[in-house]
Short mmCIF file of C-alpha atoms and ligand atoms in Angstrom, two decimals:
data_model
loop_
_atom_site.label_atom_id
_atom_site.label_comp_id
_atom_site.label_asym_id
_atom_site.label_seq_id
_atom_site.Cartn_x
_atom_site.Cartn_y
_atom_site.Cartn_z
CA MET A 1 149.87 65.92 23.23
CA SER A 2 147.46 63.15 24.02
CA THR A 3 145.95 60.38 21.96
CA ILE A 4 144.88 58.42 25.02
CA SER A 5 142.97 61.00 27.08
CA THR A 6 139.92 62.88 25.89
CA THR A 7 138.53 65.17 28.64
CA VAL A 8 141.16 67.88 29.03
CA SER A 9 141.75 71.52 29.92
CA ALA A 10 144.47 73.60 28.29
CA SER A 11 146.12 74.39 31.61
CA ALA A 12 146.27 70.72 32.64
CA GLU A 13 147.79 69.91 29.23
CA ASP A 14 150.37 72.67 29.80
CA TYR A 15 151.14 71.42 33.28
CA VAL A 16 151.76 67.88 32.04
CA GLN A 17 153.90 69.13 29.15
CA ARG A 18 156.00 71.27 31.51
CA VAL A 19 156.64 68.43 33.92
CA TYR A 20 157.43 66.01 31.11
CA SER A 21 159.85 68.47 29.43
CA GLU A 22 161.65 68.97 32.71
CA VAL A 23 162.03 65.22 33.18
CA VAL A 24 163.61 64.95 29.72
CA ARG A 25 165.81 68.01 30.28
CA ARG A 26 167.15 66.73 33.60
CA ASP A 27 167.99 63.20 32.45
CA PRO A 28 168.05 63.29 28.65
CA LEU A 29 169.42 59.77 28.22
CA GLU A 30 166.85 57.90 30.32
CA GLN A 31 164.50 57.00 27.47
CA GLU A 32 162.57 54.21 29.16
CA PHE A 33 161.87 56.51 32.10
CA HIS A 34 160.61 59.24 29.74
CA GLN A 35 158.29 56.70 28.11
CA ALA A 36 156.81 55.53 31.43
CA VAL A 37 156.32 59.11 32.62
CA LYS A 38 154.72 60.15 29.33
CA GLU A 39 152.19 57.32 29.38
CA ILE A 40 151.08 58.10 32.91
CA LEU A 41 151.04 61.89 32.67
CA GLU A 42 148.99 61.82 29.47
CA CYS A 43 146.36 59.73 31.20
CA LEU A 44 146.18 62.14 34.14
CA VAL A 45 145.16 65.20 32.12
CA PRO A 46 141.41 64.77 32.80
CA VAL A 47 142.11 64.29 36.53
CA LEU A 48 144.30 67.40 36.68
CA SER A 49 141.65 69.35 34.79
CA ARG A 50 139.04 68.49 37.39
CA HIS A 51 141.29 68.76 40.51
CA PRO A 52 143.58 71.82 40.40
CA GLN A 53 144.90 71.05 43.91
CA TYR A 54 147.40 68.58 42.43
CA GLU A 55 149.05 71.24 40.30
CA ALA A 56 148.86 73.81 43.11
CA ASN A 57 150.82 71.45 45.35
CA ALA A 58 153.32 70.36 42.68
CA VAL A 59 152.26 66.72 43.03
CA LEU A 60 153.52 65.71 39.57
CA GLU A 61 156.89 67.43 40.05
CA ARG A 62 157.32 65.52 43.29
CA LEU A 63 156.06 62.22 41.85
CA VAL A 64 158.57 62.12 39.00
CA GLU A 65 161.52 62.77 41.32
CA PRO A 66 162.58 59.70 43.36
CA GLU A 67 162.73 60.25 47.11
CA ARG A 68 166.18 58.66 47.02
CA THR A 69 168.47 57.09 44.40
CA ILE A 70 171.32 54.87 45.45
CA SER A 71 174.05 53.75 43.05
CA PHE A 72 176.96 51.66 44.22
CA ARG A 73 180.02 49.62 43.24
CA VAL A 74 179.72 45.82 43.33
CA PRO A 75 183.16 44.19 43.21
CA TRP A 76 183.45 40.39 43.08
CA ILE A 77 185.93 37.72 42.01
CA ASP A 78 185.16 35.36 39.11
CA GLU A 79 186.19 31.69 38.70
CA SER A 80 189.49 32.65 37.08
CA GLY A 81 190.44 34.83 40.07
CA LYS A 82 189.85 38.09 38.19
CA VAL A 83 188.22 41.02 39.94
CA GLN A 84 184.99 42.13 38.26
CA VAL A 85 183.11 45.35 38.96
CA ASN A 86 179.41 45.88 38.33
CA ARG A 87 177.12 48.75 39.22
CA GLY A 88 174.21 48.31 41.63
CA TYR A 89 171.12 50.50 42.02
CA ARG A 90 168.18 51.00 44.32
CA VAL A 91 165.64 53.71 43.56
CA GLN A 92 163.33 54.48 46.47
CA PHE A 93 160.69 56.30 44.51
CA ASN A 94 157.69 57.00 46.68
CA SER A 95 156.71 56.01 50.23
CA ALA A 96 153.44 57.97 50.52
CA ILE A 97 151.29 54.88 51.14
CA GLY A 98 153.83 52.42 52.57
CA PRO A 99 157.45 51.25 52.63
CA TYR A 100 159.23 51.06 49.26
CA LYS A 101 158.60 47.77 47.52
CA GLY A 102 159.76 46.46 44.16
CA GLY A 103 161.97 43.83 42.59
CA ILE A 104 165.65 43.59 41.75
CA ARG A 105 166.74 42.99 38.15
CA PHE A 106 170.08 41.49 37.08
CA HIS A 107 170.52 42.05 33.34
CA PRO A 108 173.30 43.64 31.26
CA SER A 109 170.86 46.27 29.93
CA VAL A 110 170.26 47.70 33.43
CA TYR A 111 171.10 51.40 33.91
CA SER A 112 169.43 54.29 35.74
CA GLY A 113 166.75 54.77 33.02
CA ILE A 114 165.52 51.17 33.35
CA ILE A 115 165.49 51.16 37.14
CA LYS A 116 163.70 54.52 37.24
CA PHE A 117 161.01 53.46 34.76
CA LEU A 118 160.40 50.29 36.74
CA GLY A 119 160.37 52.14 40.08
CA PHE A 120 158.01 54.81 38.76
CA GLU A 121 155.53 52.24 37.41
CA GLN A 122 155.76 50.34 40.68
CA ILE A 123 154.29 53.30 42.61
CA PHE A 124 150.98 53.05 40.74
CA LYS A 125 150.95 49.27 40.52
CA ASN A 126 151.43 48.91 44.27
CA SER A 127 148.73 51.46 44.92
CA LEU A 128 146.32 49.50 42.71
CA THR A 129 146.76 46.33 44.78
CA GLY A 130 145.01 48.06 47.68
CA LEU A 131 147.91 47.09 49.98
CA PRO A 132 149.95 49.66 51.94
CA ILE A 133 153.14 49.53 49.84
CA GLY A 134 155.15 52.31 48.20
CA GLY A 135 157.22 52.10 45.02
CA GLY A 136 160.88 51.20 44.51
CA LYS A 137 163.10 49.11 42.26
CA GLY A 138 166.72 47.98 42.10
CA GLY A 139 169.17 45.97 40.11
CA SER A 140 172.53 45.67 38.48
CA ASP A 141 174.09 45.36 35.03
CA PHE A 142 175.41 41.94 36.14
CA ASP A 143 174.53 39.15 33.67
CA PRO A 144 173.79 35.86 35.46
CA LYS A 145 173.73 33.99 32.12
CA GLY A 146 176.70 31.68 31.75
CA LYS A 147 177.93 32.29 35.31
CA THR A 148 178.61 29.45 37.73
CA ASP A 149 176.63 29.12 40.94
CA ARG A 150 179.68 30.26 42.88
CA GLU A 151 180.02 33.39 40.76
CA VAL A 152 176.33 34.23 41.19
CA MET A 153 176.73 33.79 44.95
CA ALA A 154 179.87 35.94 45.07
CA PHE A 155 178.22 38.72 43.10
CA THR A 156 174.94 38.57 45.02
CA GLN A 157 176.66 38.64 48.42
CA SER A 158 178.71 41.66 47.39
CA PHE A 159 175.55 43.37 46.09
CA MET A 160 173.79 42.81 49.42
CA THR A 161 176.83 43.92 51.43
CA GLU A 162 176.07 47.45 50.23
CA LEU A 163 172.30 47.22 49.78
CA TYR A 164 171.57 45.97 53.32
CA ARG A 165 172.05 49.42 54.89
CA HIS A 166 169.27 50.90 52.76
CA ILE A 167 166.56 48.25 53.22
CA GLY A 168 164.52 46.70 56.05
CA PRO A 169 161.08 45.21 56.77
CA ASP A 170 159.61 48.68 57.50
CA THR A 171 161.60 50.76 55.03
CA ASP A 172 162.25 48.95 51.75
CA ILE A 173 161.46 45.36 50.79
CA PRO A 174 163.04 44.07 47.55
CA ALA A 175 161.96 40.97 45.59
CA GLY A 176 162.90 39.25 42.30
CA ASP A 177 162.60 40.37 38.68
CA ILE A 178 164.44 39.45 35.46
CA GLY A 179 167.53 37.41 36.38
CA VAL A 180 166.61 37.27 40.07
CA GLY A 181 164.71 34.15 41.11
CA ALA A 182 164.66 31.80 44.11
CA ARG A 183 168.42 31.16 43.99
CA GLU A 184 169.41 34.84 44.03
CA ILE A 185 166.82 35.77 46.68
CA GLY A 186 168.16 32.94 48.85
CA TYR A 187 171.75 34.21 48.59
CA MET A 188 170.64 37.79 49.25
CA PHE A 189 168.62 36.79 52.29
CA GLY A 190 171.51 34.73 53.67
CA GLN A 191 173.93 37.64 53.37
CA TYR A 192 171.46 40.16 54.84
CA LYS A 193 170.82 37.87 57.81
CA ARG A 194 174.53 37.39 58.36
CA ILE A 195 175.27 41.12 58.35
CA ARG A 196 172.26 42.13 60.46
CA GLY A 197 172.62 39.28 62.92
CA GLY A 198 168.88 38.55 63.02
CA HIS A 199 166.26 36.67 61.04
CA GLU A 200 164.20 39.58 59.66
CA GLY A 201 161.96 37.54 57.37
CA GLY A 202 160.03 40.55 56.11
CA VAL A 203 163.03 42.22 54.44
CA LEU A 204 162.73 40.33 51.14
CA THR A 205 159.86 38.59 49.39
CA GLY A 206 159.95 35.68 46.98
CA LYS A 207 161.84 33.71 49.65
CA GLY A 208 162.01 29.91 49.61
CA LEU A 209 159.13 28.10 51.31
CA LEU A 210 161.49 26.62 53.91
CA TYR A 211 162.48 30.01 55.34
CA GLY A 212 159.48 32.34 55.24
CA GLY A 213 158.33 32.38 51.63
CA SER A 214 154.66 32.33 50.69
CA LEU A 215 152.93 29.56 48.84
CA ALA A 216 151.73 30.79 45.42
CA ARG A 217 154.30 33.64 45.23
CA LYS A 218 156.16 31.87 42.43
CA GLU A 219 152.92 31.50 40.48
CA ALA A 220 151.45 34.88 41.42
CA THR A 221 152.39 37.19 38.54
CA GLY A 222 151.48 34.71 35.79
CA TYR A 223 148.32 33.46 37.49
CA GLY A 224 147.30 37.02 38.38
CA LEU A 225 147.74 38.13 34.76
CA VAL A 226 145.44 35.35 33.59
CA TYR A 227 142.85 36.17 36.29
CA PHE A 228 142.88 39.80 35.18
CA VAL A 229 142.48 38.95 31.49
CA GLN A 230 139.74 36.48 32.44
CA GLU A 231 137.77 39.36 34.01
CA MET A 232 138.32 41.50 30.93
CA LEU A 233 137.15 38.69 28.61
CA ALA A 234 134.15 37.83 30.81
CA ALA A 235 132.90 41.43 30.59
CA GLU A 236 132.60 40.86 26.82
CA GLY A 237 131.09 37.39 27.16
CA HIS A 238 134.28 35.43 26.37
CA ASP A 239 136.53 32.97 28.22
CA PHE A 240 139.79 31.09 27.62
CA GLU A 241 138.29 27.75 26.62
CA GLY A 242 139.69 26.71 23.22
CA GLN A 243 141.40 30.07 22.56
CA THR A 244 144.78 30.12 20.83
CA VAL A 245 147.27 32.09 22.92
CA VAL A 246 150.82 33.34 22.31
CA VAL A 247 152.96 34.10 25.38
CA SER A 248 156.39 35.69 24.96
CA GLY A 249 159.27 34.89 27.31
CA SER A 250 159.81 31.63 29.16
CA GLY A 251 160.73 32.91 32.60
CA ASN A 252 158.79 33.10 35.83
CA VAL A 253 155.89 35.21 34.56
CA SER A 254 155.46 33.30 31.27
CA ILE A 255 155.68 29.81 32.74
CA TYR A 256 152.95 30.38 35.32
CA ALA A 257 150.76 32.32 32.90
CA ILE A 258 150.97 29.30 30.56
CA GLU A 259 150.18 26.93 33.44
CA LYS A 260 147.00 28.78 34.37
CA LEU A 261 145.98 29.26 30.71
CA GLN A 262 146.26 25.52 30.12
CA GLN A 263 144.21 24.81 33.26
CA LEU A 264 141.51 27.07 31.86
CA GLY A 265 141.39 25.25 28.51
CA ALA A 266 143.44 27.63 26.33
CA VAL A 267 145.91 26.30 23.74
CA VAL A 268 149.24 28.08 24.14
CA VAL A 269 151.10 27.65 20.86
CA ALA A 270 154.24 29.76 21.32
CA CYS A 271 156.77 31.12 23.82
CA SER A 272 160.27 32.57 23.53
CA ASP A 273 163.53 33.67 25.12
CA SER A 274 165.98 36.37 24.08
CA GLY A 275 167.37 34.06 21.36
CA GLY A 276 164.16 33.13 19.54
CA TYR A 277 160.73 31.55 19.78
CA ILE A 278 159.13 28.14 19.48
CA TYR A 279 155.85 27.46 17.70
CA ASP A 280 154.07 24.27 18.67
CA PRO A 281 150.67 24.12 16.97
CA GLN A 282 149.66 21.14 19.15
CA GLY A 283 150.09 23.26 22.26
CA ILE A 284 153.29 23.78 24.23
CA ASN A 285 154.45 21.01 26.53
CA LEU A 286 154.94 23.00 29.73
CA ASP A 287 156.83 20.24 31.56
CA THR A 288 159.57 20.49 28.94
CA VAL A 289 159.71 24.30 29.17
CA LYS A 290 159.85 24.16 32.98
CA ARG A 291 162.64 21.61 32.98
CA LEU A 292 164.67 23.52 30.36
CA LYS A 293 164.24 26.91 31.99
CA GLU A 294 163.79 26.29 35.72
CA GLN A 295 166.23 23.42 36.17
CA GLU A 296 168.71 23.30 33.32
CA ARG A 297 168.88 27.07 32.59
CA ALA A 298 168.96 26.04 28.91
CA ARG A 299 167.87 27.83 25.72
CA ILE A 300 164.28 27.55 24.48
CA SER A 301 165.66 26.34 21.10
CA GLU A 302 166.30 22.96 22.75
CA TYR A 303 162.55 22.37 23.00
CA VAL A 304 162.42 21.17 19.39
CA ASN A 305 164.93 18.36 20.11
CA GLU A 306 162.22 16.69 22.20
CA HIS A 307 159.22 17.89 20.17
CA PRO A 308 160.34 17.67 16.52
CA HIS A 309 156.93 18.69 15.14
CA ALA A 310 157.48 22.15 16.73
CA GLN A 311 159.48 24.90 15.00
CA TYR A 312 162.17 27.18 16.39
CA SER A 313 162.86 30.60 14.80
CA GLU A 314 165.69 32.97 15.66
CA GLY A 315 164.83 36.43 16.97
CA SER A 316 162.19 37.05 19.59
CA THR A 317 159.91 39.58 17.83
CA GLY A 318 158.68 37.19 15.10
CA ILE A 319 156.48 35.57 17.73
CA TRP A 320 153.86 38.30 17.14
CA THR A 321 153.30 37.14 13.55
CA ILE A 322 151.72 33.89 14.81
CA PRO A 323 147.91 34.07 14.52
CA CYS A 324 146.21 33.99 17.91
CA GLN A 325 143.13 35.27 19.71
CA ILE A 326 145.02 36.34 22.83
CA ALA A 327 148.59 37.65 23.15
CA LEU A 328 150.45 37.97 26.46
CA PRO A 329 153.82 39.74 26.23
CA CYS A 330 155.70 38.46 29.32
CA ALA A 331 159.42 38.97 28.50
CA THR A 332 160.69 42.54 28.68
CA GLN A 333 160.12 46.25 27.94
CA ASN A 334 159.31 47.42 24.40
CA GLU A 335 159.15 43.90 22.98
CA LEU A 336 155.89 44.67 21.12
CA ASP A 337 155.99 47.68 18.78
CA GLU A 338 153.41 49.18 16.42
CA ASP A 339 154.37 46.84 13.57
CA ALA A 340 153.82 43.85 15.81
CA ALA A 341 150.52 45.33 17.02
CA ARG A 342 149.35 45.75 13.42
CA LYS A 343 150.23 42.12 12.62
CA LEU A 344 148.41 40.85 15.69
CA VAL A 345 145.29 42.85 14.84
CA ALA A 346 145.42 41.80 11.18
CA ASN A 347 145.56 38.18 12.38
CA GLY A 348 142.44 38.67 14.49
CA VAL A 349 143.78 39.16 18.02
CA MET A 350 140.92 39.86 20.45
CA ALA A 351 142.80 40.64 23.67
CA VAL A 352 146.31 41.61 24.77
CA GLY A 353 147.47 41.32 28.39
CA GLU A 354 150.81 42.71 29.53
CA GLY A 355 152.70 40.37 31.87
CA ALA A 356 156.06 42.12 31.50
CA ASN A 357 156.60 45.72 32.55
CA MET A 358 155.99 48.18 29.70
CA PRO A 359 156.25 45.48 26.98
CA SER A 360 154.24 47.52 24.45
CA THR A 361 155.51 50.78 22.98
CA LEU A 362 153.20 53.83 23.21
CA PRO A 363 152.30 53.68 19.48
CA ALA A 364 151.43 49.98 19.90
CA ILE A 365 149.14 50.73 22.87
CA ASN A 366 147.43 53.53 20.99
CA TYR A 367 146.93 51.28 17.99
CA PHE A 368 145.29 48.55 20.10
CA LEU A 369 143.02 51.13 21.77
CA GLN A 370 142.02 52.64 18.41
CA GLN A 371 141.24 49.18 17.02
CA GLY A 372 139.08 48.28 20.00
CA THR A 373 141.37 45.40 21.03
CA LEU A 374 140.79 44.50 24.69
CA PHE A 375 143.97 45.72 26.36
CA ALA A 376 145.15 44.91 29.90
CA PRO A 377 148.01 47.26 30.89
CA ALA A 378 150.98 45.93 32.86
CA LYS A 379 150.50 48.07 35.93
CA ALA A 380 147.16 46.45 36.57
CA ALA A 381 147.53 43.06 34.91
CA ASN A 382 150.90 42.03 36.36
CA ALA A 383 150.29 43.36 39.88
CA GLY A 384 149.63 39.84 41.18
CA GLY A 385 153.32 39.29 41.98
CA VAL A 386 153.69 42.28 44.22
CA ALA A 387 150.25 41.63 45.70
CA VAL A 388 151.31 38.18 46.90
CA SER A 389 154.62 39.69 48.03
CA GLY A 390 152.45 41.94 50.21
CA LEU A 391 150.69 38.82 51.50
CA GLU A 392 154.09 37.24 52.18
CA MET A 393 154.98 40.28 54.32
CA SER A 394 151.71 39.90 56.24
CA GLN A 395 152.39 36.21 56.90
CA ASN A 396 155.95 37.01 58.03
CA GLY A 397 154.62 39.71 60.36
CA MET A 398 152.08 37.31 61.88
CA ARG A 399 154.56 34.41 61.98
CA LEU A 400 152.22 32.04 60.14
CA SER A 401 151.67 30.67 56.66
CA TRP A 402 148.49 30.39 54.68
CA SER A 403 147.65 27.46 52.40
CA PHE A 404 148.16 27.65 48.64
CA GLU A 405 144.39 27.81 48.14
CA GLU A 406 144.00 30.69 50.59
CA VAL A 407 146.74 32.78 48.96
CA ASP A 408 145.46 31.95 45.47
CA GLU A 409 141.93 32.98 46.43
CA ARG A 410 143.17 36.29 47.87
CA LEU A 411 145.17 36.84 44.67
CA ARG A 412 142.09 36.18 42.54
CA GLN A 413 140.09 38.66 44.61
CA ILE A 414 142.81 41.32 44.39
CA MET A 415 142.99 40.97 40.59
CA LYS A 416 139.21 41.31 40.38
CA ASN A 417 139.34 44.44 42.53
CA ILE A 418 142.11 45.94 40.38
CA TYR A 419 140.06 45.25 37.27
CA ARG A 420 136.96 46.84 38.79
CA SER A 421 138.73 49.93 40.11
CA SER A 422 140.42 50.46 36.72
CA VAL A 423 137.08 50.16 34.91
CA ARG A 424 135.42 52.54 37.40
CA ALA A 425 138.16 55.17 37.15
CA ALA A 426 138.03 55.07 33.34
CA GLU A 427 134.26 55.55 33.40
CA GLU A 428 134.43 58.36 35.94
CA TYR A 429 136.74 60.30 33.64
CA ALA A 430 134.70 59.61 30.50
CA LEU A 431 137.10 57.06 29.03
CA PRO A 432 134.99 53.89 29.22
CA GLY A 433 136.85 50.68 28.40
CA ASN A 434 140.27 52.36 28.47
CA LEU A 435 142.02 50.32 31.15
CA VAL A 436 145.34 52.06 30.49
CA ALA A 437 143.85 55.36 31.64
CA GLY A 438 141.73 53.69 34.32
CA ALA A 439 144.66 51.90 35.96
CA ASN A 440 146.88 54.99 35.86
CA ILE A 441 144.15 57.21 37.32
CA ALA A 442 143.08 54.78 40.06
CA GLY A 443 146.72 54.17 41.07
CA PHE A 444 147.51 57.89 41.03
CA LEU A 445 144.61 59.16 43.13
CA LYS A 446 145.45 57.17 46.23
CA VAL A 447 149.13 58.17 46.14
CA ALA A 448 148.47 61.81 45.26
CA ASP A 449 145.88 62.26 48.01
CA SER A 450 148.26 60.65 50.54
CA MET A 451 150.98 63.06 49.41
CA LEU A 452 148.65 66.02 49.87
CA ALA A 453 147.72 64.80 53.36
CA GLN A 454 151.37 64.46 54.37
CA GLY A 455 152.42 67.98 53.36
CA VAL A 456 155.42 69.03 51.31
CA VAL A 457 157.90 66.20 51.92
P1 NDP B 501 162.78 35.95 34.12
O1 NDP B 501 164.20 36.33 34.24
O2 NDP B 501 162.28 34.78 34.89
O3 NDP B 501 162.40 35.67 32.58
C1 NDP B 501 162.56 36.68 31.62
C2 NDP B 501 162.20 36.09 30.26
O4 NDP B 501 162.20 37.13 29.30
C3 NDP B 501 163.21 35.07 29.78
O5 NDP B 501 162.57 34.15 28.96
C4 NDP B 501 164.19 35.93 28.99
O6 NDP B 501 164.95 35.23 28.02
C5 NDP B 501 163.23 36.89 28.32
N1 NDP B 501 163.93 38.14 28.02
C6 NDP B 501 164.63 38.93 28.86
N2 NDP B 501 165.16 39.97 28.21
C7 NDP B 501 164.79 39.83 26.92
C8 NDP B 501 165.02 40.58 25.76
N3 NDP B 501 165.76 41.70 25.77
N4 NDP B 501 164.45 40.14 24.61
C9 NDP B 501 163.69 39.02 24.57
N5 NDP B 501 163.46 38.26 25.68
C10 NDP B 501 163.99 38.66 26.81
O7 NDP B 501 161.93 37.27 34.46
P2 NDP B 501 160.42 37.40 34.90
O8 NDP B 501 159.60 36.37 34.21
O9 NDP B 501 160.38 37.50 36.37
O10 NDP B 501 160.07 38.84 34.33
C11 NDP B 501 159.55 39.05 33.02
C12 NDP B 501 158.90 40.41 32.95
O11 NDP B 501 157.83 40.49 33.91
C13 NDP B 501 159.79 41.60 33.26
O12 NDP B 501 159.38 42.72 32.51
C14 NDP B 501 159.51 41.86 34.74
O13 NDP B 501 159.80 43.18 35.11
C15 NDP B 501 158.02 41.60 34.76
N6 NDP B 501 157.44 41.31 36.08
C16 NDP B 501 157.92 40.27 36.83
C17 NDP B 501 157.34 40.00 38.05
C18 NDP B 501 157.72 38.82 38.86
O14 NDP B 501 157.05 38.55 39.88
N7 NDP B 501 158.74 38.06 38.51
C19 NDP B 501 156.28 40.86 38.60
C20 NDP B 501 155.79 41.87 37.69
C21 NDP B 501 156.40 42.08 36.50
P3 NDP B 501 166.48 34.85 28.34
O15 NDP B 501 166.41 33.69 29.29
O16 NDP B 501 167.05 34.50 27.03
O17 NDP B 501 167.12 36.07 28.93
#
């Protein structure tokens, strides 16, 4: 079954195959969830071969089944007075090492398969940060694009009116994700506070700085991604200075990855949104991108109106045909397939770092690994956001706030630690340099051993 793992026993292979088949049988339509489960289980074969206690205690069967799945109706009234109904979700996947923690996504593509893949990945990512946080994820098929502020508020308040009963600072702490930024977190926090009748700052992270947010949270996922890739490059004697970089997306993760890349001397020549991508061979003007995306909520195509030497092309996948030394997919799942991987490698890409969750398909990952491309998997490389969310919870608990520099330094240290523990785990299981396997194994061991210690629950 595996192209990623190498040290295997037949019974561990069988075990993984059985668990995976059961996942597909139970929820045949949840393709993204199948993909996330497959990637992780394949990497665990050498661990399961060496440690039969995990199979004996049905750890995998329990891991792939969420502790709780909540699905609910979200009615709201639009500007024309019409009643709209969306569907909301929260998947509380695993609380073995801490309260559930994971973002909320508002995007029309959201359904149970997306929320479950994100929640499942979050278990291992959160474990890798070294912080005591379990895995969860939530969202809705609501599309914030084209909605007025009042509509976004109406929807978000209705969403929280149901969600509030399932979350809390010691049980489940949501944050942002695609379509959920500072504005939506603010509205959610306001409604939670109103219903609960108390200022429980630790119930959400990614809050505004004026009411309990952490400095450097906004920057954390993008900066953290760049810190992780910096470690990976340094191990091979490289750095970012003068490198040509392509970053997909132009949302929170992309913008702050670009900011840090530019600070480190890289030339970022392209970014995108769901409509298309811009190519600016002189290097992207980040002030323009920030204004268009963070303030005006405009399309990336408008960039070329102000920078006529740049080009705009329709369709977001063409971005991977641009020659670059480093590629950072930071938009969405499965945005980089095997064809794109082949083009990147043919054009001389040296390193790929995943800022989005599961942006590369399994064949694309396998191709990069076979070609010896340095590859930083999402679970490890984009863990900076949740890590600083964890630091936001600590600051809320202590009723104090750290400086930007202090949070940034902790983030840098956490990303270094994640890199080192992924490298170590890969080496321990005879897969040197395979950070996909290393991150999955290191994340798994802590959760699995906590599950064993806590009995059959
Ligand atoms: P944002 O909503 O801020 O930005 C998302 C970006 O991706 C936008 O440019 C958007 O374009 C683009 N995009 C979304 N869907 C598609 C699509 N189907 N095809 C092409 N482009 C698309 O989200 P974030 O930056 O917060 O999240 C980006 C990724 O990073 C997600 O995978 C998320 O799960 C992951 N992530 C985010 C973290 C965070 O702290 N925010 C933490 C860890 C991971 P458009 O505006 O046109 O929709």
